PDB file of C-alpha atoms and ligand atoms in Angstrom:
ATOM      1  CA  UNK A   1     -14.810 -55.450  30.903  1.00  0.00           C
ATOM      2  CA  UNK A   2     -12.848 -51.965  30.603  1.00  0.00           C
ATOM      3  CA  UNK A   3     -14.426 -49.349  33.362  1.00  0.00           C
ATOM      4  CA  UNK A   4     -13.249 -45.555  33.395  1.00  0.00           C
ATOM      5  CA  UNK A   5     -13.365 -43.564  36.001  1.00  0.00           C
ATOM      6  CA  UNK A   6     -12.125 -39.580  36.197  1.00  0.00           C
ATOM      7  CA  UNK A   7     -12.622 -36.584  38.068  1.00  0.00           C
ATOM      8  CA  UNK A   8     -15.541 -33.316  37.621  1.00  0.00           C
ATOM      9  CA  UNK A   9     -12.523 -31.867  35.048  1.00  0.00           C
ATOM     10  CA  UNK A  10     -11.791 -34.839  33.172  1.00  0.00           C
ATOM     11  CA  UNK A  11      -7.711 -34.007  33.654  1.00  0.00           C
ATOM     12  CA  UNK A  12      -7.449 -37.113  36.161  1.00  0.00           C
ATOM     13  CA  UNK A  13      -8.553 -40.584  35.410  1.00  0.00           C
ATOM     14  CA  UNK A  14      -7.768 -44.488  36.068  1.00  0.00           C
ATOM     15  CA  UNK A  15      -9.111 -47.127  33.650  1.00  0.00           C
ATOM     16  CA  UNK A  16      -9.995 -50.873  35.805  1.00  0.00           C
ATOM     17  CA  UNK A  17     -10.090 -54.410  33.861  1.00  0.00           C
ATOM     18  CA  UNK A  18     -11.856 -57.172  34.846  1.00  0.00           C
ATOM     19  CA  UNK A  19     -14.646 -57.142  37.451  1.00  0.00           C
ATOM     20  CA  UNK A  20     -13.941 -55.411  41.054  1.00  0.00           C
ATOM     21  CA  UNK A  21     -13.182 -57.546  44.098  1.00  0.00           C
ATOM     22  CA  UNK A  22     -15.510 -55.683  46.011  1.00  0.00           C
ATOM     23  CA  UNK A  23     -17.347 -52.306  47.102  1.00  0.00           C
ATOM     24  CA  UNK A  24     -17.728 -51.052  50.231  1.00  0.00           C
ATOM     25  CA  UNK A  25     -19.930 -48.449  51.659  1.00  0.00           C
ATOM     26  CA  UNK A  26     -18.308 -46.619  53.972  1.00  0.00           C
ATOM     27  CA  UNK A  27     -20.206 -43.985  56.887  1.00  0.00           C
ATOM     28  CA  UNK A  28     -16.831 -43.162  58.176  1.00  0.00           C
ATOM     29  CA  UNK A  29     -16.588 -39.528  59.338  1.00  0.00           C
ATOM     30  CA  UNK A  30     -13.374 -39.481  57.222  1.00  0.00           C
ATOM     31  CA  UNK A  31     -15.372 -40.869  54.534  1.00  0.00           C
ATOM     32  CA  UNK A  32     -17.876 -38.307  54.978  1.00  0.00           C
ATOM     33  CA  UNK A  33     -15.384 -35.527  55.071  1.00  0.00           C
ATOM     34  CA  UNK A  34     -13.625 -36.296  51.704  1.00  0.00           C
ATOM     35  CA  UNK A  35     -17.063 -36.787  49.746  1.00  0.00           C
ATOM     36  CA  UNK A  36     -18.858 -34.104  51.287  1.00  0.00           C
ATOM     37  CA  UNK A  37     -21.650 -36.262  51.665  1.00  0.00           C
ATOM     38  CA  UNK A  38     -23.039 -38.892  54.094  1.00  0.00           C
ATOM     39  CA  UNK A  39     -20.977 -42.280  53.339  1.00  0.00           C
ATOM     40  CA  UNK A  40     -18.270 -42.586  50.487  1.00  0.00           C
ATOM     41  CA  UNK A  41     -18.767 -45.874  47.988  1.00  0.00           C
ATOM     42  CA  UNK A  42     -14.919 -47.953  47.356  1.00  0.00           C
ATOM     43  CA  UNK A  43     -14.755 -49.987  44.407  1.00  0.00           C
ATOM     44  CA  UNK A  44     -11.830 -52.172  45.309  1.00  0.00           C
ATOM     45  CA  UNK A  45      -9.448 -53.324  41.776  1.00  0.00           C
ATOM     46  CA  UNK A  46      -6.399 -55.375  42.120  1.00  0.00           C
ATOM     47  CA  UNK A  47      -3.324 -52.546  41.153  1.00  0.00           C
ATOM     48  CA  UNK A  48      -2.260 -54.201  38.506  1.00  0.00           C
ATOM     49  CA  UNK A  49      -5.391 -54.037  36.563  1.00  0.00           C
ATOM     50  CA  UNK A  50      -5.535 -50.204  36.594  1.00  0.00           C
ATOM     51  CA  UNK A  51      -3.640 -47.364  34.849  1.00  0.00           C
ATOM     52  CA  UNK A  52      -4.266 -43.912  35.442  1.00  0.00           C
ATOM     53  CA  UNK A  53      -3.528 -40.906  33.654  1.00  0.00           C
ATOM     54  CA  UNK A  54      -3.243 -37.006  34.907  1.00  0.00           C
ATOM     55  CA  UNK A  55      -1.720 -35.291  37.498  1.00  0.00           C
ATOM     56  CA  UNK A  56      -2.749 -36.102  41.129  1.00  0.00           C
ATOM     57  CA  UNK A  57      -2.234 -34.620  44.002  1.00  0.00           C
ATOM     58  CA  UNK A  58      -2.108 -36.892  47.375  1.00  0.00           C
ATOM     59  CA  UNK A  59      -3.523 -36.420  50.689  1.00  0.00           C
ATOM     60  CA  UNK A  60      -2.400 -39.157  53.165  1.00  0.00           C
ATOM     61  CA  UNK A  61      -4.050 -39.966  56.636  1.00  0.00           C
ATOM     62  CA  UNK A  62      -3.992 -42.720  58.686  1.00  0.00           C
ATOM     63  CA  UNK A  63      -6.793 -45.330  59.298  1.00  0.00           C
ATOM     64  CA  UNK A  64      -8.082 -46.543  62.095  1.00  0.00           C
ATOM     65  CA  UNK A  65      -5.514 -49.757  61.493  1.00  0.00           C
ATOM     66  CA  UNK A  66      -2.657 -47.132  61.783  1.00  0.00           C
ATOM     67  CA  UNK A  67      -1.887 -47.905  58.414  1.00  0.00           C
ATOM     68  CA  UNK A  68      -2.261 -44.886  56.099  1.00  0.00           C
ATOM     69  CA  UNK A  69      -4.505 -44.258  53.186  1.00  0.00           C
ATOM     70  CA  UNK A  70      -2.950 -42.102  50.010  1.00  0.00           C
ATOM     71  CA  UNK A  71      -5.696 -40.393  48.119  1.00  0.00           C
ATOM     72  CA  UNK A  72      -4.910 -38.892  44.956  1.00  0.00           C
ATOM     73  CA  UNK A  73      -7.284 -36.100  44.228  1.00  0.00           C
ATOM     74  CA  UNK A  74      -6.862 -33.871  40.816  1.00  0.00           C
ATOM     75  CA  UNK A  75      -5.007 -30.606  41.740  1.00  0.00           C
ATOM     76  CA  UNK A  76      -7.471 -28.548  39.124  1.00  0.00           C
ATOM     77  CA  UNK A  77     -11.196 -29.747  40.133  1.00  0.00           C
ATOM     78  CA  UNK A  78     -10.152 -31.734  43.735  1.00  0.00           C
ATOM     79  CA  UNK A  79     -12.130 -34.416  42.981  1.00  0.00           C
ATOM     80  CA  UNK A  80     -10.702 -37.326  44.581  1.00  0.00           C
ATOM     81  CA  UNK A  81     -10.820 -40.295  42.354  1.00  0.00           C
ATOM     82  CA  UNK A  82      -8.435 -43.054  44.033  1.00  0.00           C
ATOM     83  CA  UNK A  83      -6.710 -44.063  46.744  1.00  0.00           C
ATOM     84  CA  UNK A  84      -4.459 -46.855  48.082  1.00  0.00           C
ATOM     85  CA  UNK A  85      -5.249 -48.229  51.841  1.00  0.00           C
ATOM     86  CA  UNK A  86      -1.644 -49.752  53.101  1.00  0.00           C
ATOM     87  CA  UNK A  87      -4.078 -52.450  55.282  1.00  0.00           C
ATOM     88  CA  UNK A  88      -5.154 -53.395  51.816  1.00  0.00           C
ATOM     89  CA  UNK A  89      -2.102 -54.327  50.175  1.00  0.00           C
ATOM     90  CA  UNK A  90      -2.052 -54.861  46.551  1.00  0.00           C
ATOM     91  CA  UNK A  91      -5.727 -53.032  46.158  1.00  0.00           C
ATOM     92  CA  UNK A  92      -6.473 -49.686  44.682  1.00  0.00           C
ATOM     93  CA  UNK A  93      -9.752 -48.028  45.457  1.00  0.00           C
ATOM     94  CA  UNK A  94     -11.377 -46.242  43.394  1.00  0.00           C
ATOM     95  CA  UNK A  95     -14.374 -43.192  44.527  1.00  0.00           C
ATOM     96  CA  UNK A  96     -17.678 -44.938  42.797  1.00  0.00           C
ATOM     97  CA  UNK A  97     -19.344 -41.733  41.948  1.00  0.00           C
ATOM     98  CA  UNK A  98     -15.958 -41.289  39.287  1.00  0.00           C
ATOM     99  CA  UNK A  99     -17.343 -43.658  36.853  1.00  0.00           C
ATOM    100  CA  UNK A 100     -18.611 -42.646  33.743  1.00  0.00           C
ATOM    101  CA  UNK A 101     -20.765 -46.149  33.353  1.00  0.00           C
ATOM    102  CA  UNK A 102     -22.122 -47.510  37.239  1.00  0.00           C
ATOM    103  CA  UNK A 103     -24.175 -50.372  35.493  1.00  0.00           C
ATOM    104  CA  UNK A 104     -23.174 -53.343  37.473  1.00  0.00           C
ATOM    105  CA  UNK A 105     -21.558 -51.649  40.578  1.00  0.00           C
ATOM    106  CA  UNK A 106     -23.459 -52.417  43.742  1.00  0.00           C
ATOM    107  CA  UNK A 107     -22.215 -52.628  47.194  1.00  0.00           C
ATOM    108  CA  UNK A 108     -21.234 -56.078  48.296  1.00  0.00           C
ATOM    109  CA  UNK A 109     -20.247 -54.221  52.053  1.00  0.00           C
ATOM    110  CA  UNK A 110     -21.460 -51.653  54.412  1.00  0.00           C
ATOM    111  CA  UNK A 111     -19.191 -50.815  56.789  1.00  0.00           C
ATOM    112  CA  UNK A 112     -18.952 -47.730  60.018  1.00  0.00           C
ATOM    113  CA  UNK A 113     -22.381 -48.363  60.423  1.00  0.00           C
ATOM    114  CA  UNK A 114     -22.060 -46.618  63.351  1.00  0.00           C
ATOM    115  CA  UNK A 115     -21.538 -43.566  61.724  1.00  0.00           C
ATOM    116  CA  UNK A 116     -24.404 -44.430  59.303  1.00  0.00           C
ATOM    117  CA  UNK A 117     -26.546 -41.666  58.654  1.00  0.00           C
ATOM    118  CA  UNK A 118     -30.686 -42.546  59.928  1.00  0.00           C
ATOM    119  CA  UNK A 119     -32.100 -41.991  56.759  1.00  0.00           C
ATOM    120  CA  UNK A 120     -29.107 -43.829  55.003  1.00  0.00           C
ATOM    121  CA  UNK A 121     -30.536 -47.437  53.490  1.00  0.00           C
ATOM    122  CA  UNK A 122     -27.917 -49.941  51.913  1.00  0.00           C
ATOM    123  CA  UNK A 123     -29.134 -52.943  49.577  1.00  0.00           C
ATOM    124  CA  UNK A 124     -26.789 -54.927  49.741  1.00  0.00           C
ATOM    125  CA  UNK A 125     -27.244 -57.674  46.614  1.00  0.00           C
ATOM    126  CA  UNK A 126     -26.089 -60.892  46.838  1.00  0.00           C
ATOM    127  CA  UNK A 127     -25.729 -63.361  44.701  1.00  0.00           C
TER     128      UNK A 127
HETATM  129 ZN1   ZN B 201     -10.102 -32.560  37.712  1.00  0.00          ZN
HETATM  130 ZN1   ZN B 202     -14.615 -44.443  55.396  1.00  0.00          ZN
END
């Protein structure tokens, strides 16, 4: 299984093999600040089952662990497409909306809750 996943201009991308290790949805108000939108979806890939192409730009902050979190957002459209969490060693994430296929790609976490919007509902499947 081969997923692609790139940003609204197409110049940035990362290709994932295999099946994720897992997706979170995440209120965070960081979360909610990057996407513009009320909770951001991580699909989590072991690094050395992705390649990207394109020029990135990164944007590091720190997470509530005090370990930081590198985004790399396309410098044309600023769509940020991936991102590497330092509490998460050896894991890439990678922004679920970026996918050109979701099929498959459900939440297996739902985490800030706190921060969850009221009208936000999360299925989570399990299998
Ligand atoms: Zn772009
Ligand atoms: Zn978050």
């Amino acid at each position: 299984m081969k997923r692609v996943a790139s940003c609204s201009c197409g110049a940035l991308s990362i290709t994932a093999q295999g099946e994720p290790v897992k997706i979170a949805v995440c209120h965070c108000l960081s979360c909610q600040r990057r996407t513009g939108s009320s909770f951001g979806v991580a699909v989590f890939y072991p690094i050395d089952r992705v390649e990207h192409s394109g020029r990135s730009s990164l944007y590091e902050r720190l997470g509530d662990s005090g370990k930081p979190l590198t985004f790399h957002f396309c410098p044309n459209c600023g769509s940020t497409v991936f991102w590497f969490p330092a509490f998460r060693p050896g894991l890439v994430a990678i922004a679920l909306g970026t996918f050109e296929d979701k099929q498959g790609l459900a939440p297996s976490l739902s985490v800030y809750e706190d921060h969850r919007s009221p009208w936000v509902a999360v299925e989570i499947e399990r299998d």
